[in-house]
C-alpha positions as a Markdown table, in Angstrom:
| # | Residue | x | y | z |
|---|---|---|---|---|
| 1 | Met | -1.4 | -13.2 | -10.0 |
| 2 | Arg | 0.6 | -15.1 | -12.7 |
| 3 | Thr | 2.6 | -18.0 | -11.5 |
| 4 | Asp | 3.0 | -19.9 | -14.8 |
| 5 | Phe | 5.3 | -18.6 | -17.5 |
| 6 | Gly | 5.0 | -21.6 | -19.8 |
| 7 | Asp | 3.7 | -19.3 | -22.6 |
| 8 | Leu | 6.8 | -17.1 | -22.7 |
| 9 | Phe | 8.4 | -17.2 | -26.2 |
| 10 | Val | 11.5 | -15.4 | -27.3 |
| 11 | Glu | 11.4 | -14.0 | -30.9 |
| 12 | Gln | 14.4 | -11.7 | -31.4 |
| 13 | Ala | 17.3 | -10.9 | -29.2 |
| 14 | Met | 20.0 | -8.1 | -29.0 |
| 15 | Val | 23.1 | -8.5 | -26.8 |
| 16 | His | 25.3 | -5.7 | -25.6 |
| 17 | Val | 28.6 | -5.6 | -23.6 |
| 18 | Val | 28.4 | -3.3 | -20.6 |
| 19 | Pro | 31.7 | -2.5 | -19.0 |
| 20 | Lys | 32.4 | -2.2 | -15.3 |
| 21 | Arg | 31.9 | 1.4 | -14.0 |
| 22 | Ala | 35.2 | 2.1 | -12.1 |
| 23 | Arg | 35.3 | 4.8 | -9.5 |
| 24 | Asn | 37.0 | 8.0 | -10.4 |
| 25 | Glu | 37.3 | 7.0 | -14.0 |
| 26 | Asp | 35.5 | 8.2 | -17.1 |
| 27 | Leu | 32.7 | 6.0 | -18.3 |
| 28 | Arg | 33.9 | 3.4 | -20.7 |
| 29 | Pro | 32.3 | 3.1 | -24.1 |
| 30 | Leu | 29.8 | 0.4 | -24.7 |
| 31 | Glu | 30.1 | -2.4 | -27.2 |
| 32 | Leu | 26.7 | -2.4 | -28.8 |
| 33 | Ser | 25.3 | -4.9 | -31.2 |
| 34 | Gln | 24.0 | -3.5 | -34.4 |
| 35 | Thr | 21.7 | -6.3 | -35.4 |
| 36 | Phe | 19.9 | -9.3 | -34.0 |
| 37 | Cys | 21.6 | -12.4 | -32.7 |
| 38 | Arg | 21.2 | -15.6 | -34.6 |
| 39 | Leu | 18.9 | -17.8 | -32.6 |
| 40 | Ala | 18.9 | -21.5 | -33.6 |
| 41 | Asp | 15.8 | -23.4 | -32.7 |
| 42 | Asp | 17.5 | -25.5 | -30.0 |
| 43 | Val | 19.2 | -22.4 | -28.5 |
| 44 | Arg | 15.9 | -20.6 | -28.5 |
| 45 | Ser | 14.0 | -23.5 | -26.9 |
| 46 | Glu | 16.6 | -23.9 | -24.1 |
| 47 | Leu | 16.7 | -20.2 | -23.5 |
| 48 | Gln | 13.0 | -20.1 | -23.1 |
| 49 | Thr | 12.9 | -23.1 | -20.7 |
| 50 | Lys | 15.6 | -21.5 | -18.5 |
| 51 | Leu | 13.9 | -18.1 | -18.3 |
| 52 | Arg | 10.4 | -19.6 | -17.7 |
| 53 | Asp | 11.9 | -21.5 | -14.7 |
| 54 | Val | 13.5 | -18.4 | -13.3 |
| 55 | Phe | 10.3 | -16.4 | -13.4 |
| 56 | Ala | 8.1 | -19.2 | -12.1 |
| 57 | Asn | 10.4 | -19.9 | -9.1 |
| 58 | Leu | 11.8 | -16.4 | -8.3 |
| 59 | Gly | 9.7 | -13.9 | -10.1 |
| 60 | Arg | 8.1 | -11.1 | -8.2 |
| 61 | Glu | 5.6 | -8.6 | -9.4 |
| 62 | Val | 7.0 | -5.1 | -9.8 |
| 63 | Ile | 5.3 | -1.8 | -10.6 |
| 64 | Glu | 6.7 | 1.5 | -11.9 |
| 65 | Asp | 7.6 | 4.1 | -9.2 |
| 66 | Pro | 7.6 | 7.6 | -11.0 |
| 67 | Glu | 9.7 | 9.1 | -8.2 |
| 68 | Leu | 12.7 | 6.9 | -9.1 |
| 69 | Lys | 13.2 | 8.8 | -12.4 |
| 70 | Ser | 14.3 | 5.8 | -14.4 |
| 71 | Ser | 14.3 | 5.9 | -18.2 |
| 72 | Leu | 13.4 | 2.2 | -18.5 |
| 73 | Pro | 9.6 | 2.5 | -18.1 |
| 74 | Asp | 9.4 | 5.0 | -21.0 |
| 75 | Ala | 11.7 | 2.8 | -23.1 |
| 76 | Val | 9.4 | -0.2 | -22.5 |
| 77 | Arg | 6.3 | 1.8 | -23.5 |
| 78 | Ala | 8.1 | 3.1 | -26.6 |
| 79 | Phe | 8.7 | -0.5 | -27.7 |
| 80 | Leu | 5.4 | -2.1 | -26.7 |
| 81 | His | 3.0 | 0.7 | -27.4 |
| 82 | Asn | 4.7 | 2.9 | -30.0 |
| 83 | Gly | 6.5 | 0.1 | -31.9 |
| 84 | Gln | 10.0 | 1.6 | -31.5 |
| 85 | Asp | 12.8 | -0.6 | -33.0 |
| 86 | Leu | 14.3 | -3.2 | -30.7 |
| 87 | Val | 17.8 | -2.2 | -31.8 |
| 88 | Gln | 17.3 | 1.4 | -30.6 |
| 89 | Val | 15.5 | 0.4 | -27.4 |
| 90 | Ser | 18.1 | -2.2 | -26.4 |
| 91 | Gly | 20.8 | 0.3 | -26.9 |
| 92 | Asp | 19.1 | 2.9 | -24.7 |
| 93 | Leu | 18.7 | 0.2 | -22.0 |
| 94 | Ala | 22.4 | -0.7 | -22.2 |
| 95 | Tyr | 23.3 | 2.9 | -21.5 |
| 96 | Ala | 20.7 | 3.0 | -18.7 |
| 97 | Leu | 22.2 | -0.1 | -17.1 |
| 98 | Arg | 25.8 | 1.2 | -17.2 |
| 99 | Asp | 24.7 | 4.5 | -15.6 |
| 100 | Ser | 22.7 | 2.8 | -12.8 |
| 101 | Gln | 25.4 | 0.4 | -11.8 |
| 102 | Gly | 27.7 | 1.2 | -8.9 |
| 103 | Gly | 31.5 | 0.5 | -8.7 |
| 104 | Lys | 31.0 | -2.9 | -7.2 |
| 105 | Ser | 29.0 | -4.2 | -10.2 |
| 106 | Pro | 31.2 | -6.3 | -12.5 |
| 107 | Ala | 31.3 | -6.0 | -16.3 |
| 108 | Gly | 28.5 | -7.9 | -17.9 |
| 109 | Leu | 26.2 | -8.4 | -20.8 |
| 110 | Leu | 22.7 | -7.2 | -21.4 |
| 111 | Leu | 20.3 | -9.3 | -23.4 |
| 112 | Val | 17.1 | -7.5 | -24.6 |
| 113 | Ala | 14.5 | -9.6 | -26.4 |
| 114 | Ala | 11.3 | -9.1 | -28.1 |
| 115 | Ala | 9.1 | -11.8 | -26.8 |
| 116 | Arg | 5.5 | -12.9 | -26.4 |
| 117 | Leu | 3.7 | -13.8 | -23.1 |
| 118 | Gly | 0.6 | -15.6 | -24.1 |
| 119 | Ser | -1.1 | -13.5 | -26.7 |
| 120 | His | 0.6 | -10.3 | -25.7 |
| 121 | Arg | 3.8 | -8.7 | -27.0 |
| 122 | Ala | 6.5 | -8.5 | -24.3 |
| 123 | Leu | 10.0 | -7.1 | -23.7 |
| 124 | Leu | 12.5 | -9.3 | -21.9 |
| 125 | Val | 15.7 | -7.8 | -20.1 |
| 126 | Val | 18.4 | -10.2 | -18.9 |
| 127 | Lys | 21.6 | -9.1 | -17.1 |
| 128 | Leu | 24.4 | -11.7 | -17.5 |
| 129 | Glu | 28.0 | -11.9 | -16.4 |
| 130 | His | 31.1 | -13.2 | -18.2 |
| 131 | Glu | 32.1 | -16.8 | -17.4 |
| 132 | Thr | 35.7 | -16.9 | -16.1 |
| 133 | Gly | 38.1 | -17.3 | -19.1 |
| 134 | Met | 35.4 | -16.9 | -21.7 |
| 135 | Gln | 35.0 | -14.0 | -24.1 |
| 136 | Ala | 32.1 | -12.9 | -26.2 |
| 137 | Asn | 32.7 | -13.8 | -29.9 |
| 138 | Glu | 32.0 | -10.7 | -32.0 |
| 139 | Ile | 30.9 | -11.5 | -35.5 |
| 140 | Thr | 29.6 | -9.5 | -38.5 |
| 141 | Thr | 26.4 | -10.1 | -40.2 |
| 142 | Glu | 25.7 | -8.2 | -43.4 |
| 143 | Gly | 28.2 | -5.6 | -42.4 |
| 144 | Leu | 26.7 | -5.1 | -38.9 |
| 145 | Arg | 28.3 | -6.1 | -35.6 |
| 146 | Thr | 26.7 | -8.6 | -33.4 |
| 147 | Phe | 27.7 | -11.5 | -31.0 |
| 148 | Asp | 27.7 | -15.2 | -31.3 |
| 149 | Met | 24.5 | -16.4 | -29.7 |
| 150 | Gln | 26.1 | -19.8 | -29.0 |
| 151 | Tyr | 28.3 | -18.2 | -26.4 |
| 152 | Tyr | 25.3 | -16.8 | -24.6 |
| 153 | Ala | 23.5 | -20.0 | -24.9 |
| 154 | Asn | 26.3 | -21.8 | -23.1 |
| 155 | Leu | 26.3 | -19.0 | -20.5 |
| 156 | Leu | 22.6 | -19.2 | -19.9 |
| 157 | Leu | 22.1 | -22.9 | -20.0 |
| 158 | Thr | 24.9 | -24.5 | -17.9 |
| 159 | Gln | 24.3 | -25.7 | -14.4 |
| 160 | Lys | 26.6 | -22.8 | -13.2 |
| 161 | Ser | 24.4 | -20.3 | -14.9 |
| 162 | Lys | 25.4 | -16.6 | -14.7 |
| 163 | Val | 21.8 | -15.3 | -15.2 |
| 164 | Tyr | 21.9 | -12.7 | -12.5 |
| 165 | Lys | 19.0 | -10.4 | -13.0 |
| 166 | Val | 15.9 | -10.6 | -15.2 |
| 167 | Ala | 12.8 | -8.5 | -15.9 |
| 168 | Leu | 9.7 | -9.0 | -18.1 |
| 169 | Phe | 7.1 | -6.5 | -19.2 |
| 170 | Ser | 4.1 | -7.3 | -21.4 |
| 171 | Glu | 1.3 | -5.3 | -23.0 |
| 172 | Glu | -0.9 | -6.4 | -20.1 |
| 173 | Gly | 1.3 | -4.2 | -17.8 |
| 174 | Leu | 0.5 | -1.1 | -19.8 |
| 175 | Ala | -3.2 | -1.2 | -18.9 |
| 176 | Glu | -2.7 | 0.7 | -15.7 |
| 177 | Thr | -1.2 | 4.2 | -15.2 |
| 178 | Glu | 2.1 | 2.7 | -13.8 |
| 179 | Leu | 3.9 | 0.1 | -15.8 |
| 180 | Gln | 3.7 | -3.4 | -14.3 |
| 181 | Gly | 5.8 | -6.5 | -14.8 |
| 182 | Trp | 8.0 | -9.1 | -13.1 |
| 183 | Ala | 11.6 | -9.2 | -11.9 |
| 184 | Ala | 13.9 | -11.9 | -10.5 |
| 185 | Asp | 17.4 | -12.0 | -9.1 |
| 186 | Pro | 18.9 | -15.5 | -8.7 |
| 187 | Gln | 22.0 | -14.0 | -7.3 |
| 188 | Gln | 20.2 | -12.7 | -4.2 |
| 189 | Ala | 19.1 | -14.8 | -1.2 |
| 190 | Gly | 15.4 | -15.8 | -1.4 |
| 191 | Lys | 13.3 | -13.6 | -3.7 |
| 192 | Thr | 14.9 | -10.3 | -3.1 |
| 193 | Val | 16.0 | -8.2 | -6.1 |
| 194 | Ala | 19.2 | -6.1 | -5.9 |
| 195 | Arg | 18.2 | -2.5 | -5.2 |
| 196 | Phe | 20.2 | -0.9 | -8.0 |
| 197 | Phe | 18.6 | -3.3 | -10.5 |
| 198 | Leu | 15.0 | -2.8 | -9.2 |
| 199 | Glu | 15.1 | 0.9 | -8.4 |
| 200 | Lys | 17.8 | 2.6 | -10.4 |
| 201 | Phe | 17.7 | 0.5 | -13.5 |
| 202 | Leu | 14.0 | -0.7 | -13.7 |
| 203 | Gly | 12.6 | 2.3 | -11.8 |
| 204 | Cys | 10.2 | -0.1 | -10.1 |
| 205 | Arg | 9.2 | -1.2 | -6.6 |
| 206 | His | 7.7 | -4.5 | -5.4 |
| 207 | Gln | 3.9 | -4.5 | -6.1 |
| 208 | Asn | 3.1 | -6.9 | -3.3 |
| 209 | Asp | 4.6 | -5.9 | 0.0 |
| 210 | Pro | 5.9 | -8.9 | 1.9 |
| 211 | Arg | 4.1 | -7.6 | 5.0 |
| 212 | Glu | 0.7 | -7.7 | 3.2 |
| 213 | Leu | 1.4 | -11.1 | 1.6 |
| 214 | Thr | 2.2 | -12.6 | 5.0 |
| 215 | Arg | -0.9 | -11.1 | 6.6 |
| 216 | Arg | -3.1 | -12.5 | 3.8 |
| 217 | Phe | -1.5 | -15.9 | 4.1 |
| 218 | His | -2.3 | -15.8 | 7.9 |
| 219 | Asp | -5.8 | -14.6 | 7.6 |
| 220 | Ile | -6.9 | -16.7 | 4.6 |
| 221 | Thr | -5.4 | -19.8 | 6.1 |
| 222 | Met | -7.2 | -19.3 | 9.4 |
| 223 | Asn | -10.5 | -18.7 | 7.5 |
| 224 | Trp | -10.0 | -21.9 | 5.5 |
| 225 | Ile | -9.3 | -23.9 | 8.7 |
| 226 | Asn | -12.5 | -22.7 | 10.4 |
| 227 | Ser | -14.7 | -23.0 | 7.3 |
| 228 | Arg | -13.5 | -26.2 | 5.7 |
| 229 | Leu | -12.1 | -28.4 | 8.6 |
| 230 | Thr | -14.6 | -30.2 | 10.9 |
| 231 | Asp | -12.2 | -32.3 | 13.0 |
| 232 | Ser | -11.2 | -30.4 | 16.1 |
| 233 | Asp | -7.7 | -32.1 | 16.4 |
| 234 | Glu | -7.0 | -31.3 | 12.8 |
| 235 | Arg | -8.1 | -27.7 | 13.3 |
| 236 | Val | -5.8 | -27.2 | 16.2 |
| 237 | Glu | -2.9 | -28.8 | 14.5 |
| 238 | Cys | -3.2 | -26.6 | 11.4 |
| 239 | Val | -3.5 | -23.4 | 13.5 |
| 240 | Met | -0.5 | -24.3 | 15.5 |
| 241 | Ala | 1.5 | -25.3 | 12.4 |
| 242 | Thr | 0.6 | -21.9 | 10.9 |
| 243 | Met | 1.7 | -19.9 | 13.9 |
| 244 | Val | 4.9 | -21.9 | 14.2 |
| 245 | Glu | 5.7 | -21.4 | 10.5 |
| 246 | Leu | 5.2 | -17.7 | 10.7 |
| 247 | Gln | 7.3 | -17.4 | 13.9 |
| 248 | Ser | 10.2 | -19.4 | 12.4 |
| 249 | Ser | 13.4 | -17.6 | 11.6 |
| 250 | Thr | 13.3 | -18.6 | 7.9 |
| 251 | Pro | 13.2 | -15.4 | 5.7 |
| 252 | Glu | 10.8 | -16.9 | 3.2 |
| 253 | Leu | 7.4 | -18.7 | 3.2 |
| 254 | Asp | 6.6 | -21.4 | 0.8 |
| 255 | Pro | 2.8 | -22.1 | 0.9 |
| 256 | Ala | 3.2 | -25.2 | -1.3 |
| 257 | Glu | 5.7 | -26.8 | 1.1 |
| 258 | Phe | 3.7 | -25.8 | 4.1 |
| 259 | Ile | 0.6 | -27.4 | 2.8 |
| 260 | Gln | 2.4 | -30.6 | 1.8 |
| 261 | Thr | 4.0 | -30.9 | 5.2 |
| 262 | His | 1.2 | -29.9 | 7.6 |
| 263 | Val | -2.2 | -30.5 | 5.8 |
| 264 | Lys | -3.6 | -33.9 | 5.2 |
| 265 | Glu | -3.5 | -35.0 | 1.6 |
| 266 | Ala | -7.3 | -35.1 | 1.3 |
| 267 | His | -7.4 | -31.3 | 1.9 |
| 268 | Gln | -4.3 | -30.1 | 0.2 |
| 269 | Ala | -5.8 | -29.3 | -3.2 |
| 270 | Asp | -8.7 | -27.4 | -1.6 |
| 271 | Leu | -6.4 | -25.2 | 0.5 |
| 272 | Ile | -4.2 | -24.5 | -2.6 |
| 273 | Ala | -7.4 | -23.4 | -4.5 |
| 274 | Tyr | -8.6 | -21.4 | -1.6 |
| 275 | Leu | -5.4 | -19.4 | -1.3 |
| 276 | Ala | -5.3 | -18.7 | -5.0 |
| 277 | Glu | -8.9 | -17.6 | -5.1 |
| 278 | Asn | -8.0 | -15.0 | -2.4 |
| 279 | Asp | -4.8 | -13.7 | -4.1 |
| 280 | Val | -2.3 | -15.5 | -1.9 |
| 281 | Pro | 0.6 | -16.8 | -4.1 |
| 282 | Ile | 1.4 | -20.5 | -3.9 |
| 283 | Arg | 5.0 | -19.9 | -4.8 |
| 284 | Thr | 7.7 | -18.8 | -2.3 |
| 285 | Phe | 7.6 | -15.2 | -1.1 |
| 286 | Glu | 9.5 | -13.1 | 1.3 |
| 287 | Lys | 8.1 | -13.4 | 4.9 |
| 288 | Asn | 7.4 | -10.4 | 7.1 |
| 289 | Thr | 5.2 | -10.8 | 10.1 |
| 290 | Gln | 5.1 | -7.1 | 11.2 |
| 291 | Leu | 1.3 | -6.9 | 10.6 |
| 292 | Val | 0.4 | -10.2 | 12.5 |
| 293 | Ser | 3.1 | -10.4 | 15.1 |
| 294 | Asn | 0.7 | -9.6 | 17.9 |
| 295 | Arg | -1.5 | -12.6 | 16.9 |
| 296 | Leu | 1.2 | -15.2 | 16.9 |
| 297 | Gln | 1.9 | -15.4 | 20.6 |
| 298 | Lys | -1.4 | -16.8 | 21.9 |
| 299 | Met | -4.0 | -19.2 | 20.5 |
| 300 | Arg | -7.7 | -18.9 | 21.1 |
| 301 | Val | -10.2 | -21.7 | 21.2 |
| 302 | Asp | -14.0 | -20.8 | 21.1 |
| 303 | Leu | -16.6 | -23.4 | 22.1 |
| 304 | Ala | -20.3 | -23.3 | 21.0 |
| 305 | Asn | -21.6 | -22.9 | 24.6 |
| 306 | Gly | -19.9 | -19.5 | 24.9 |
| 307 | Ala | -16.8 | -20.7 | 26.7 |
| 308 | Phe | -13.4 | -19.8 | 25.2 |
| 309 | Leu | -9.7 | -20.4 | 26.0 |
| 310 | Val | -6.8 | -18.1 | 25.3 |
| 311 | Ala | -3.4 | -19.6 | 25.9 |
| 312 | Pro | 0.3 | -19.2 | 25.0 |
| 313 | Leu | 1.2 | -21.3 | 22.0 |
| 314 | Glu | 3.7 | -23.1 | 24.2 |
| 315 | Ala | 0.9 | -24.5 | 26.4 |
| 316 | Met | -0.7 | -26.1 | 23.4 |
| 317 | Gln | 2.6 | -27.6 | 22.3 |
| 318 | Asp | 3.7 | -29.0 | 25.6 |
| 319 | Gly | 0.4 | -30.8 | 26.4 |
| 320 | Thr | -0.7 | -28.5 | 29.2 |
| 321 | Ile | -3.8 | -28.0 | 27.1 |
| 322 | Gln | -5.2 | -30.8 | 25.0 |
| 323 | Val | -8.1 | -30.8 | 22.5 |
| 324 | Glu | -9.8 | -34.0 | 21.6 |
| 325 | Asp | -12.5 | -34.5 | 19.0 |
| 326 | Leu | -15.1 | -37.0 | 20.3 |
| 327 | Gly | -16.3 | -37.9 | 16.8 |
| 328 | Asp | -19.9 | -36.8 | 17.4 |
| 329 | Gly | -19.6 | -33.1 | 17.0 |
| 330 | Arg | -18.4 | -32.4 | 20.5 |
| 331 | Thr | -14.9 | -31.6 | 21.7 |
| 332 | Thr | -13.1 | -32.1 | 25.0 |
| 333 | Val | -10.7 | -29.4 | 26.0 |
| 334 | Thr | -8.5 | -30.4 | 29.0 |
| 335 | Val | -6.3 | -27.9 | 30.9 |
| 336 | Thr | -3.8 | -29.3 | 33.4 |
| 337 | Ser | -2.0 | -26.7 | 35.5 |
| 338 | Val | -1.9 | -25.0 | 38.9 |
| 339 | Leu | -4.8 | -22.7 | 39.6 |
| 340 | Asp | -3.3 | -19.2 | 40.0 |
| 341 | Lys | -6.3 | -16.9 | 40.4 |
| 342 | Thr | -10.0 | -16.7 | 39.8 |
| 343 | Ser | -12.0 | -13.5 | 39.0 |
| 344 | Ser | -15.0 | -12.2 | 37.3 |
| 345 | Gly | -15.0 | -11.0 | 33.6 |
| 346 | Ala | -13.8 | -12.7 | 30.5 |
| 347 | Ala | -10.8 | -10.7 | 29.6 |
| 348 | Ala | -7.6 | -12.7 | 29.1 |
| 349 | Gly | -4.9 | -11.7 | 31.6 |
| 350 | Pro | -1.2 | -11.5 | 31.1 |
| 351 | Thr | 0.9 | -14.6 | 30.6 |
| 352 | Pro | 1.8 | -15.8 | 34.1 |
| 353 | Lys | 5.4 | -15.7 | 35.2 |
| 354 | Lys | 7.2 | -19.0 | 35.3 |
| 355 | Thr | 7.6 | -20.3 | 38.8 |
| 356 | Val | 9.9 | -23.0 | 40.3 |
| 357 | Pro | 7.9 | -26.3 | 40.0 |
| 358 | His | 7.1 | -28.2 | 43.2 |
| 359 | Pro | 5.4 | -31.5 | 43.8 |
| 360 | Ala | 1.9 | -31.7 | 42.4 |
| 361 | Pro | -0.8 | -32.1 | 45.1 |
| 362 | Pro | -3.5 | -34.7 | 44.8 |
| 363 | Ser | -6.1 | -33.5 | 42.3 |
| 364 | Gln | -9.7 | -34.1 | 41.3 |
| 365 | Thr | -11.5 | -33.5 | 38.1 |
| 366 | Glu | -14.4 | -31.0 | 38.3 |
| 367 | Thr | -17.0 | -30.7 | 35.5 |
| 368 | Leu | -18.5 | -27.2 | 35.4 |
| 369 | Pro | -22.3 | -26.8 | 34.8 |
| 370 | Gly | -22.8 | -25.9 | 31.1 |
| 371 | Phe | -19.2 | -26.8 | 30.2 |
| 372 | Glu | -19.7 | -30.6 | 30.0 |
| 373 | Thr | -17.0 | -31.0 | 27.5 |
| 374 | Phe | -14.5 | -28.5 | 29.2 |
| 375 | His | -12.6 | -30.2 | 32.0 |
| 376 | Arg | -10.2 | -28.6 | 34.5 |
| 377 | Val | -7.9 | -30.5 | 36.8 |
| 378 | Leu | -7.9 | -28.6 | 40.1 |
| 379 | Pro | -5.8 | -29.1 | 43.2 |
| 380 | Val | -7.5 | -30.3 | 46.4 |
| 381 | Gln | -8.4 | -27.2 | 48.3 |
| 382 | Pro | -7.1 | -26.6 | 51.9 |
| 383 | Lys | -9.4 | -26.7 | 54.8 |
| 384 | Ser | -11.5 | -23.6 | 55.3 |
| 385 | Ser | -10.6 | -20.9 | 57.9 |
| 386 | Gln | -12.3 | -20.7 | 61.2 |
| 387 | Asn | -14.9 | -18.1 | 60.2 |
| 388 | Gly | -15.9 | -20.2 | 57.2 |
| 389 | His | -15.9 | -17.1 | 54.9 |
| 390 | Ala | -12.3 | -16.2 | 54.2 |
| 391 | Leu | -10.7 | -17.4 | 50.9 |
| 392 | Pro | -8.0 | -19.9 | 51.2 |
| 393 | Pro | -4.4 | -18.7 | 50.8 |
| 394 | Ala | -3.5 | -18.0 | 47.2 |
| 395 | Gln | -1.3 | -20.7 | 45.7 |
| 396 | Ala | 1.9 | -20.0 | 43.7 |
């Protein structure tokens, strides 16, 4: 799973003007370039830097979906595999973009570039929008129409960049039956990509479903906690932090930020490597807890002597349950509450209903045989009934 696009290089570029597709009007003609833009070295360098950053921070892996019937995948194959001319391919993509846009999409510019990604040939597609009050400067080179690349450099490289949608496909993505590549949409919140651009224009879908990525992050992080951390306190804190992070209302999950915030510095590099080894991206991705939601409500603690504790996350957070590492391999788990019921069996019952608190009775600490490190604080029991066999009244 690529996260570094520092080896992306732009070689040649074509730019076309794509008009707004107004409703109930005939399609307006395209203003197509007839030759390559002039790319000065400084413009090329800044352009590459900008695009590398966009893909590194917002890029999502996409894969061709044949059912979407887009012409772009075949155009990419024609260029990367069959060597079709960039002028022809970029013109075809300009028509495809115009036809895929709805009435709400503004007029814009399409930059199609021959590029390299590492040692592989690549095709870069960038959808731009006009800056307010600026116009593209049409020029003629050897009798052929093109546009002033300096204008596009200004458009791409300012702080108020109008780079709205980008896609990148390399020869590596031709190895499978369906074309694979990357797409990003800085205009959208988070790492989502506008549907018309992803499906109608690119003819692709997201390769890594957010539900599966979220599940992998949960499972791999839990595995790392139990296999790499030895301190009980640190284990519990990391599990709780993971559960809270996944339950939060934020639409995205940033593993790098999570690790920096909740994992001790001595273990941060190890968790980053562990996630990467197990195909969990370190960059931000869309969060969807649908596959793990039933595992985020309660926390389980298993002890070596066979005892285990299942409790709501809130009980771990409010101090009702405390876990203390004794420093010699043993752990003390302390539960402070009102005894509600006792029974045989080990199945965890439903979460008890909240009751109106009342003054706590005097208590005594009881150590259970075989559970020397597991302490319960129990209320003093009432006097036994006259027959000496009946159970005391149940306490609320």
